[in-house]
């Protein structure tokens, strides 16, 4: 109601308030607060097991949060009377392992949800699917099956599969970690292009260069909490917390 | 040599009983087709129900599948055929054989299809659900098409093994191949009808066995 009173102020694309999640006795997320503005690219860093994937997966409720509130463009994502499948059309997700459907062609991978969830007729779905494949540079591979594509191509098809639904936000969980180094660039280029087109993105990744080039904000997570956040310059050049510093030092040492 | 031919390939006996054994072939084919269709459909349906992981339902399905896989089909056939009339239920021998073998095949098919469903990686479910498909839609469009590829060779083998058991119908008087042949054998006191039955079985099932071998190589390669 207050928002309506304020008139033109659009709600943030994604908000997360007090998000908690345990697996058994282990509390993996210990109260996460996060707000992502429209067209913002938020980059998430953190050691293995810090809860990055779990946080991402709670956003579209692939993982059910124990506590906390999540909204997408002002609409509740958590809570009882939520039509989750409708909401998920507005939240694209890209997985580390691509997870393309091996029995379907690239185009059919992209059009499945258009046809079965948005219930578009085949011709319309295929037009949108081809347009999405074109955006990731793979229109020519529309008829290929996942097994006939390189890892980088598969991941770009997976991105197209999410993009085709015209989501309000895209969630990336280590999209390039499973790729050979020479294939990483193509995927990052597609992501950079999406950013340039104004897509809102939440990206868990270890590609520091990409973070510097494309991120509006970098978040460092450790042991289920957001330890620190700031611009890429702030986080990479002048981290405020020792844990961030240690992590970054170890990381650059390795790379 | 003459005695051998006379016992197993007696021309007069063969000519006399060939028509009734041919009738038996149709009974066996009809039974087999019915059993395969309803057994695989039933088993697949149960496996899909189990995918919903409703506790009580899953437990019941597992109990059913385990019992029907554990018991020798002949025991079930005799139990039902000679037991049910005592409580006033009269079923033809054909119906009893059909019911029991369908239930047995469905039990095996349930386990095989369930194994296929669980063999599909979790990431496939997640990718599909993340694009807004519901549980049932994901099962139908993403998981089952992949499970089918995994499942077809073992399912074919099992279907052949169970349909061969239609020969058990002989003990309750089903006029299938073996039923006709044993009748003929006792009338003629000659083994030729049994030989004819064996030949009929080879002609019926050998193509299926070869087909299943082909399926195995066809689906052996992972991926597409
Ligand atoms: N489904 C699950 N069941 C039980 N424990 C889980 C599950 N998923 C994650 N965990 C545990 O939760 C913790 C956080 O996992 P998560 O995958 O979110 O970390 P991460 O920051 O993404 O790590 P990585 O960089 O290795 O991907 C880990 O200790 C993990 O073992
Ligand atoms: Mg992770």
Coordinates of N, CA, C and O in Angstrom, one line a residue, chain A residues 121-252:
Chain A
X121 N 1.2 -22.3 -29.5 CA 1.2 -23.3 -30.6 C 2.6 -23.5 -31.1 O 3.5 -22.7 -31.0
X122 N 2.8 -24.7 -31.8 CA 4.2 -25.1 -32.2 C 4.9 -24.0 -33.0 O 6.1 -23.7 -32.7
X123 N 4.3 -23.4 -34.0 CA 4.9 -22.5 -34.8 C 5.4 -21.3 -34.0 O 6.6 -20.8 -34.2
X124 N 4.6 -20.8 -33.2 CA 4.9 -19.6 -32.4 C 6.1 -19.9 -31.4 O 7.1 -19.2 -31.3
X125 N 6.0 -21.1 -30.8 CA 7.1 -21.6 -29.9 C 8.4 -21.7 -30.6 O 9.4 -21.3 -30.1
X126 N 8.3 -22.3 -31.8 CA 9.6 -22.5 -32.5 C 10.2 -21.2 -33.0 O 11.4 -21.0 -33.0
X127 N 9.3 -20.2 -33.3 CA 9.8 -18.9 -33.7 C 10.6 -18.3 -32.5 O 11.7 -17.8 -32.7
X128 N 9.9 -18.3 -31.4 CA 10.6 -17.8 -30.2 C 11.9 -18.5 -29.8 O 12.9 -18.0 -29.4
X129 N 11.8 -19.9 -30.0 CA 12.9 -20.7 -29.6 C 14.1 -20.4 -30.5 O 15.3 -20.3 -30.1
X130 N 13.8 -20.2 -31.8 CA 14.9 -19.9 -32.8 C 15.5 -18.5 -32.5 O 16.7 -18.3 -32.5
X131 N 14.7 -17.6 -32.1 CA 15.1 -16.3 -31.7 C 16.1 -16.4 -30.5 O 17.1 -15.7 -30.5
X132 N 15.7 -17.2 -29.5 CA 16.5 -17.4 -28.3 C 17.8 -18.0 -28.7 O 18.9 -17.6 -28.2
X133 N 17.8 -19.0 -29.5 CA 19.0 -19.7 -30.0 C 19.9 -18.7 -30.7 O 21.1 -18.7 -30.6
X134 N 19.3 -17.8 -31.5 CA 20.0 -16.8 -32.2 C 20.8 -15.9 -31.3 O 21.9 -15.5 -31.5
X135 N 20.1 -15.6 -30.2 CA 20.7 -14.7 -29.2 C 22.0 -15.3 -28.6 O 22.9 -14.5 -28.2
X136 N 22.1 -16.6 -28.5 CA 23.3 -17.2 -28.0 C 24.2 -17.7 -29.1 O 25.1 -18.5 -28.9
X137 N 23.9 -17.3 -30.3 CA 24.7 -17.7 -31.5 C 24.6 -19.1 -31.9 O 25.6 -19.6 -32.5
X138 N 23.5 -19.8 -31.7 CA 23.4 -21.2 -32.0 C 22.2 -21.5 -32.9 O 21.7 -22.7 -32.8
X139 N 21.7 -20.6 -33.6 CA 20.5 -20.8 -34.4 C 20.8 -22.0 -35.4 O 20.0 -22.8 -35.6
X140 N 22.1 -22.1 -35.9 CA 22.4 -23.1 -36.8 C 22.4 -24.5 -36.2 O 22.4 -25.5 -36.9
X141 N 22.4 -24.6 -34.9 CA 22.5 -25.9 -34.2 C 21.1 -26.3 -33.7 O 21.0 -27.2 -32.9
X142 N 20.0 -25.6 -34.2 CA 18.7 -25.9 -33.6 C 18.3 -27.4 -33.7 O 17.7 -27.9 -32.8
X143 N 18.8 -28.1 -34.8 CA 18.4 -29.5 -34.9 C 19.3 -30.4 -34.2 O 19.0 -31.7 -34.2
X144 N 20.4 -30.0 -33.6 CA 21.4 -30.9 -33.0 C 20.9 -31.3 -31.7 O 20.2 -30.6 -31.0
X145 N 21.3 -32.6 -31.3 CA 21.0 -33.1 -30.0 C 22.2 -32.7 -29.0 O 23.3 -32.5 -29.5
X146 N 21.9 -32.6 -27.7 CA 22.9 -32.2 -26.8 C 24.2 -33.0 -26.9 O 25.3 -32.4 -26.9
X147 N 24.1 -34.3 -27.2 CA 25.4 -35.1 -27.3 C 26.2 -34.7 -28.5 O 27.4 -35.0 -28.6
X148 N 25.6 -34.0 -29.4 CA 26.4 -33.5 -30.6 C 27.0 -32.2 -30.5 O 27.6 -31.6 -31.4
X149 N 26.8 -31.6 -29.3 CA 27.2 -30.2 -29.0 C 28.4 -30.2 -28.0 O 28.5 -31.1 -27.2
X150 N 29.3 -29.2 -28.2 CA 30.4 -29.1 -27.2 C 29.7 -28.6 -25.9 O 28.6 -28.1 -25.8
X151 N 30.5 -28.7 -24.8 CA 30.0 -28.2 -23.5 C 29.6 -26.7 -23.5 O 28.6 -26.4 -23.0
X152 N 30.4 -25.9 -24.2 CA 30.1 -24.5 -24.3 C 28.8 -24.3 -25.0 O 28.0 -23.4 -24.7
X153 N 28.6 -25.0 -26.1 CA 27.4 -24.9 -26.9 C 26.2 -25.4 -26.1 O 25.1 -24.8 -26.1
X154 N 26.4 -26.5 -25.3 CA 25.3 -27.0 -24.5 C 24.9 -25.9 -23.5 O 23.7 -25.7 -23.3
X155 N 25.8 -25.3 -22.9 CA 25.5 -24.3 -21.8 C 24.8 -23.1 -22.5 O 23.9 -22.5 -21.9
X156 N 25.2 -22.8 -23.7 CA 24.5 -21.6 -24.4 C 23.1 -22.0 -24.7 O 22.1 -21.2 -24.7
X157 N 22.8 -23.3 -25.1 CA 21.5 -23.7 -25.4 C 20.7 -23.7 -24.1 O 19.5 -23.3 -24.0
X158 N 21.3 -24.1 -23.0 CA 20.6 -24.0 -21.7 C 20.3 -22.6 -21.3 O 19.2 -22.3 -20.8
X159 N 21.1 -21.6 -21.7 CA 20.8 -20.2 -21.4 C 19.6 -19.8 -22.3 O 18.7 -19.2 -21.8
X160 N 19.7 -20.3 -23.6 CA 18.6 -19.9 -24.5 C 17.2 -20.5 -24.0 O 16.2 -19.9 -24.1
X161 N 17.3 -21.7 -23.4 CA 16.1 -22.3 -22.8 C 15.5 -21.5 -21.8 O 14.3 -21.3 -21.7
X162 N 16.3 -20.9 -20.9 CA 15.8 -20.0 -19.9 C 15.4 -18.6 -20.5 O 14.3 -18.1 -20.2
X163 N 16.2 -18.1 -21.4 CA 15.9 -16.8 -22.0 C 14.6 -16.8 -22.8 O 13.9 -15.7 -22.8
X164 N 14.3 -17.9 -23.5 CA 13.1 -17.9 -24.3 C 11.8 -17.6 -23.6 O 10.9 -17.1 -24.1
X165 N 11.9 -17.8 -22.3 CA 10.7 -17.5 -21.4 C 10.6 -16.1 -21.0 O 9.7 -15.7 -20.3
X166 N 11.6 -15.3 -21.5 CA 11.7 -13.9 -21.1 C 11.5 -13.6 -19.7 O 10.6 -12.9 -19.2
X167 N 12.5 -14.2 -18.9 CA 12.4 -14.1 -17.4 C 12.7 -12.6 -17.0 O 13.4 -11.9 -17.7
X168 N 12.3 -12.3 -15.7 CA 12.7 -11.1 -15.1 C 14.0 -11.1 -14.5 O 14.7 -10.1 -14.3
X169 N 14.5 -12.3 -14.1 CA 15.8 -12.4 -13.6 C 16.4 -13.8 -14.0 O 15.6 -14.7 -14.2
X170 N 17.7 -13.8 -14.1 CA 18.3 -15.1 -14.5 C 19.3 -15.5 -13.3 O 20.1 -14.6 -12.8
X171 N 19.2 -16.7 -12.9 CA 20.0 -17.2 -11.8 C 21.1 -18.2 -12.4 O 20.7 -19.1 -13.1
X172 N 22.3 -17.9 -12.2 CA 23.4 -18.7 -12.8 C 24.2 -19.4 -11.6 O 24.7 -18.7 -10.8
X173 N 24.2 -20.7 -11.7 CA 25.0 -21.4 -10.6 C 26.3 -22.0 -11.3 O 26.2 -23.1 -11.9
X174 N 27.4 -21.3 -11.2 CA 28.7 -21.7 -11.7 C 28.5 -22.2 -13.2 O 28.9 -23.3 -13.5
X175 N 28.1 -21.3 -14.1 CA 27.7 -21.7 -15.4 C 28.9 -22.2 -16.2 O 28.8 -22.9 -17.2
X176 N 30.2 -21.8 -15.8 CA 31.3 -22.1 -16.6 C 32.3 -23.1 -15.9 O 33.3 -23.5 -16.5
X177 N 31.9 -23.6 -14.7 CA 32.8 -24.4 -14.0 C 33.0 -25.8 -14.6 O 34.1 -26.4 -14.4
X178 N 32.1 -26.2 -15.4 CA 32.2 -27.6 -16.0 C 32.8 -27.5 -17.4 O 32.9 -28.5 -18.1
X179 N 33.3 -26.3 -17.8 CA 33.7 -26.2 -19.2 C 35.2 -26.2 -19.3 O 36.0 -25.7 -18.4
X180 N 35.7 -26.7 -20.5 CA 37.1 -26.6 -20.8 C 37.4 -25.1 -20.9 O 36.6 -24.3 -21.4
X181 N 38.6 -24.7 -20.5 CA 39.0 -23.2 -20.4 C 38.7 -22.5 -21.7 O 38.2 -21.4 -21.7
X182 N 38.9 -23.2 -22.9 CA 38.8 -22.4 -24.1 C 37.3 -22.2 -24.5 O 37.0 -21.5 -25.4
X183 N 36.4 -22.9 -23.8 CA 35.0 -22.7 -24.1 C 34.3 -21.7 -23.2 O 33.2 -21.4 -23.4
X184 N 35.0 -21.3 -22.1 CA 34.4 -20.4 -21.1 C 34.0 -19.1 -21.7 O 32.9 -18.6 -21.5
X185 N 34.9 -18.6 -22.6 CA 34.7 -17.3 -23.2 C 33.4 -17.1 -23.9 O 32.7 -16.0 -23.7
X186 N 33.0 -18.1 -24.7 CA 31.8 -18.0 -25.4 C 30.6 -17.8 -24.5 O 29.7 -17.0 -24.8
X187 N 30.6 -18.5 -23.4 CA 29.5 -18.5 -22.5 C 29.4 -17.1 -21.8 O 28.4 -16.5 -21.7
X188 N 30.6 -16.7 -21.3 CA 30.7 -15.4 -20.7 C 30.3 -14.2 -21.6 O 29.6 -13.3 -21.2
X189 N 30.7 -14.4 -22.9 CA 30.3 -13.4 -23.9 C 28.8 -13.3 -24.0 O 28.2 -12.2 -24.0
X190 N 28.1 -14.4 -24.0 CA 26.6 -14.4 -24.0 C 26.1 -13.7 -22.8 O 25.1 -12.9 -22.9
X191 N 26.7 -14.0 -21.6 CA 26.2 -13.4 -20.4 C 26.4 -11.9 -20.4 O 25.5 -11.1 -20.0
X192 N 27.5 -11.5 -20.9 CA 27.8 -10.1 -21.0 C 26.8 -9.4 -21.9 O 26.4 -8.3 -21.6
X193 N 26.5 -10.1 -23.0 CA 25.5 -9.5 -23.9 C 24.2 -9.4 -23.3 O 23.5 -8.4 -23.5
X194 N 23.8 -10.4 -22.5 CA 22.5 -10.3 -21.8 C 22.5 -9.1 -20.8 O 21.5 -8.4 -20.7
X195 N 23.6 -8.9 -20.1 CA 23.8 -7.8 -19.2 C 23.6 -6.5 -20.0 O 22.8 -5.6 -19.5
X196 N 24.2 -6.4 -21.1 CA 24.1 -5.2 -21.9 C 22.7 -4.9 -22.4 O 22.3 -3.8 -22.5
X197 N 21.9 -6.0 -22.5 CA 20.5 -5.8 -22.9 C 19.6 -5.6 -21.8 O 18.4 -5.5 -21.9
X198 N 20.2 -5.5 -20.6 CA 19.4 -5.1 -19.4 C 18.8 -6.2 -18.6 O 17.9 -6.0 -17.8
X199 N 19.3 -7.4 -18.8 CA 18.8 -8.5 -18.0 C 19.3 -8.4 -16.5 O 20.4 -8.0 -16.3
X200 N 18.4 -8.7 -15.6 CA 18.8 -8.8 -14.2 C 19.4 -10.1 -13.9 O 18.8 -11.1 -14.3
X201 N 20.5 -10.2 -13.3 CA 21.2 -11.4 -13.2 C 21.9 -11.6 -11.8 O 22.5 -10.7 -11.2
X202 N 21.7 -12.8 -11.3 CA 22.4 -13.2 -10.0 C 23.3 -14.4 -10.4 O 22.9 -15.4 -10.8
X203 N 24.6 -14.1 -10.3 CA 25.6 -15.1 -10.8 C 26.5 -15.6 -9.7 O 27.3 -14.8 -9.1
X204 N 26.5 -16.9 -9.5 CA 27.5 -17.6 -8.6 C 28.6 -18.1 -9.6 O 28.3 -18.8 -10.5
X205 N 29.8 -17.6 -9.4 CA 30.9 -18.0 -10.3 C 32.2 -17.7 -9.7 O 32.3 -17.1 -8.6
X206 N 33.2 -18.3 -10.3 CA 34.6 -18.0 -9.9 C 35.3 -17.2 -10.9 O 36.6 -17.0 -10.8
X207 N 34.6 -16.7 -11.9 CA 35.3 -16.0 -13.0 C 35.4 -14.5 -12.6 O 34.6 -13.6 -12.9
X208 N 36.6 -14.3 -11.9 CA 36.8 -12.9 -11.4 C 36.9 -11.8 -12.4 O 36.4 -10.7 -12.2
X209 N 37.4 -12.2 -13.6 CA 37.6 -11.2 -14.6 C 36.2 -10.7 -15.1 O 35.9 -9.6 -15.3
X210 N 35.3 -11.7 -15.2 CA 33.9 -11.4 -15.6 C 33.3 -10.5 -14.6 O 32.6 -9.5 -14.9
X211 N 33.5 -10.8 -13.3 CA 33.0 -10.0 -12.2 C 33.5 -8.5 -12.4 O 32.7 -7.6 -12.3
X212 N 34.7 -8.4 -12.6 CA 35.3 -7.0 -12.8 C 34.6 -6.3 -14.0 O 34.3 -5.1 -13.9
X213 N 34.5 -7.0 -15.1 CA 34.0 -6.4 -16.3 C 32.5 -6.1 -16.2 O 32.0 -5.1 -16.8
X214 N 31.7 -7.1 -15.6 CA 30.3 -7.0 -15.8 C 29.4 -6.8 -14.6 O 28.3 -6.3 -14.6
X215 N 30.0 -7.1 -13.4 CA 29.2 -7.0 -12.2 C 28.9 -5.6 -11.7 O 29.8 -4.7 -11.8
X216 N 27.7 -5.3 -11.2 CA 27.4 -4.1 -10.6 C 27.8 -4.2 -9.1 O 28.2 -3.2 -8.5
X217 N 27.7 -5.4 -8.6 CA 27.9 -5.6 -7.2 C 28.5 -7.0 -7.0 O 28.1 -7.9 -7.6
X218 N 29.4 -7.1 -6.0 CA 29.9 -8.4 -5.7 C 29.6 -8.7 -4.2 O 29.7 -7.9 -3.4
X219 N 29.1 -10.0 -4.0 CA 28.8 -10.4 -2.7 C 29.7 -11.5 -2.3 O 29.9 -12.5 -3.1
X220 N 30.3 -11.5 -1.1 CA 31.1 -12.5 -0.6 C 30.4 -13.3 0.5 O 29.9 -12.7 1.5
X221 N 30.2 -14.6 0.3 CA 29.5 -15.4 1.3 C 30.4 -16.4 2.0 O 31.3 -16.9 1.4
X222 N 30.2 -16.6 3.3 CA 30.9 -17.6 4.0 C 30.1 -18.2 5.1 O 29.4 -17.5 5.8
X223 N 30.1 -19.5 5.2 CA 29.4 -20.2 6.2 C 27.9 -19.7 6.4 O 27.4 -19.5 7.5
X224 N 27.2 -19.6 5.3 CA 25.8 -19.3 5.3 C 25.4 -17.9 5.5 O 24.2 -17.6 5.8
X225 N 26.4 -17.0 5.5 CA 26.1 -15.6 5.7 C 26.7 -14.7 4.6 O 27.7 -15.1 4.0
X226 N 26.1 -13.6 4.3 CA 26.8 -12.6 3.5 C 27.8 -11.8 4.3 O 27.4 -11.1 5.3
X227 N 29.1 -12.0 4.1 CA 30.1 -11.4 4.9 C 30.3 -10.0 4.5 O 30.5 -9.1 5.3
X228 N 30.3 -9.8 3.2 CA 30.7 -8.5 2.7 C 30.1 -8.3 1.3 O 30.0 -9.2 0.5
X229 N 29.7 -7.0 1.0 CA 29.3 -6.7 -0.4 C 29.7 -5.3 -0.8 O 29.9 -4.5 0.0
X230 N 29.9 -5.2 -2.1 CA 30.3 -3.9 -2.6 C 30.6 -3.9 -4.1 O 30.3 -4.9 -4.7
X231 N 31.1 -2.8 -4.6 CA 31.4 -2.8 -6.1 C 32.6 -3.8 -6.3 O 33.3 -4.1 -5.3
X232 N 32.8 -4.2 -7.5 CA 33.9 -5.1 -7.8 C 35.2 -4.5 -7.3 O 36.1 -5.2 -6.7
X233 N 35.4 -3.2 -7.5 CA 36.7 -2.6 -7.1 C 36.8 -2.7 -5.6 O 37.9 -3.1 -5.1
X234 N 35.8 -2.4 -4.9 CA 35.8 -2.4 -3.4 C 36.2 -3.8 -2.9 O 37.1 -4.0 -2.1
X235 N 35.5 -4.8 -3.5 CA 35.8 -6.2 -3.0 C 37.1 -6.7 -3.4 O 37.8 -7.3 -2.6
X236 N 37.5 -6.5 -4.6 CA 38.8 -7.0 -5.1 C 40.0 -6.2 -4.7 O 41.0 -6.8 -4.3
X237 N 39.9 -4.9 -4.6 CA 41.0 -4.1 -4.3 C 41.1 -3.8 -2.8 O 42.2 -3.8 -2.2
X238 N 40.0 -3.7 -2.1 CA 40.1 -3.3 -0.7 C 39.0 -4.0 0.1 O 38.1 -3.4 0.7
X239 N 39.2 -5.3 0.2 CA 38.2 -6.1 1.0 C 38.3 -5.7 2.5 O 39.4 -5.4 3.0
X240 N 37.1 -5.6 3.1 CA 37.1 -5.1 4.5 C 37.2 -6.2 5.5 O 37.6 -6.0 6.6
X241 N 36.9 -7.4 5.1 CA 36.9 -8.5 6.0 C 38.1 -9.5 5.7 O 38.4 -9.7 4.6
X242 N 38.6 -10.0 6.8 CA 39.8 -10.9 6.7 C 39.4 -12.1 5.8 O 40.2 -12.6 5.0
X243 N 38.2 -12.6 6.1 CA 37.8 -13.9 5.4 C 37.8 -13.6 3.9 O 38.1 -14.5 3.1
X244 N 37.3 -12.5 3.5 CA 37.2 -12.1 2.1 C 38.6 -12.1 1.5 O 39.0 -12.7 0.4
X245 N 39.5 -11.4 2.2 CA 40.9 -11.3 1.8 C 41.6 -12.6 1.6 O 42.2 -12.9 0.6
X246 N 41.4 -13.5 2.7 CA 42.0 -14.8 2.6 C 41.5 -15.6 1.4 O 42.3 -16.2 0.7
X247 N 40.2 -15.5 1.2 CA 39.6 -16.2 0.1 C 40.2 -15.7 -1.3 O 40.6 -16.5 -2.1
X248 N 40.2 -14.4 -1.4 CA 40.7 -13.9 -2.7 C 42.1 -14.2 -2.9 O 42.6 -14.5 -4.0
X249 N 42.9 -14.1 -1.8 CA 44.4 -14.4 -1.9 C 44.6 -15.8 -2.3 O 45.3 -16.1 -3.3
X250 N 43.9 -16.8 -1.7 CA 44.0 -18.2 -2.0 C 43.6 -18.4 -3.5 O 44.2 -19.2 -4.2
X251 N 42.5 -17.7 -3.8 CA 42.0 -17.9 -5.2 C 42.9 -17.4 -6.2 O 43.2 -18.1 -7.2
X252 N 43.5 -16.2 -6.1 CA 44.4 -15.7 -7.1 C 45.7 -16.5 -7.1 O 46.3 -16.7 -8.1

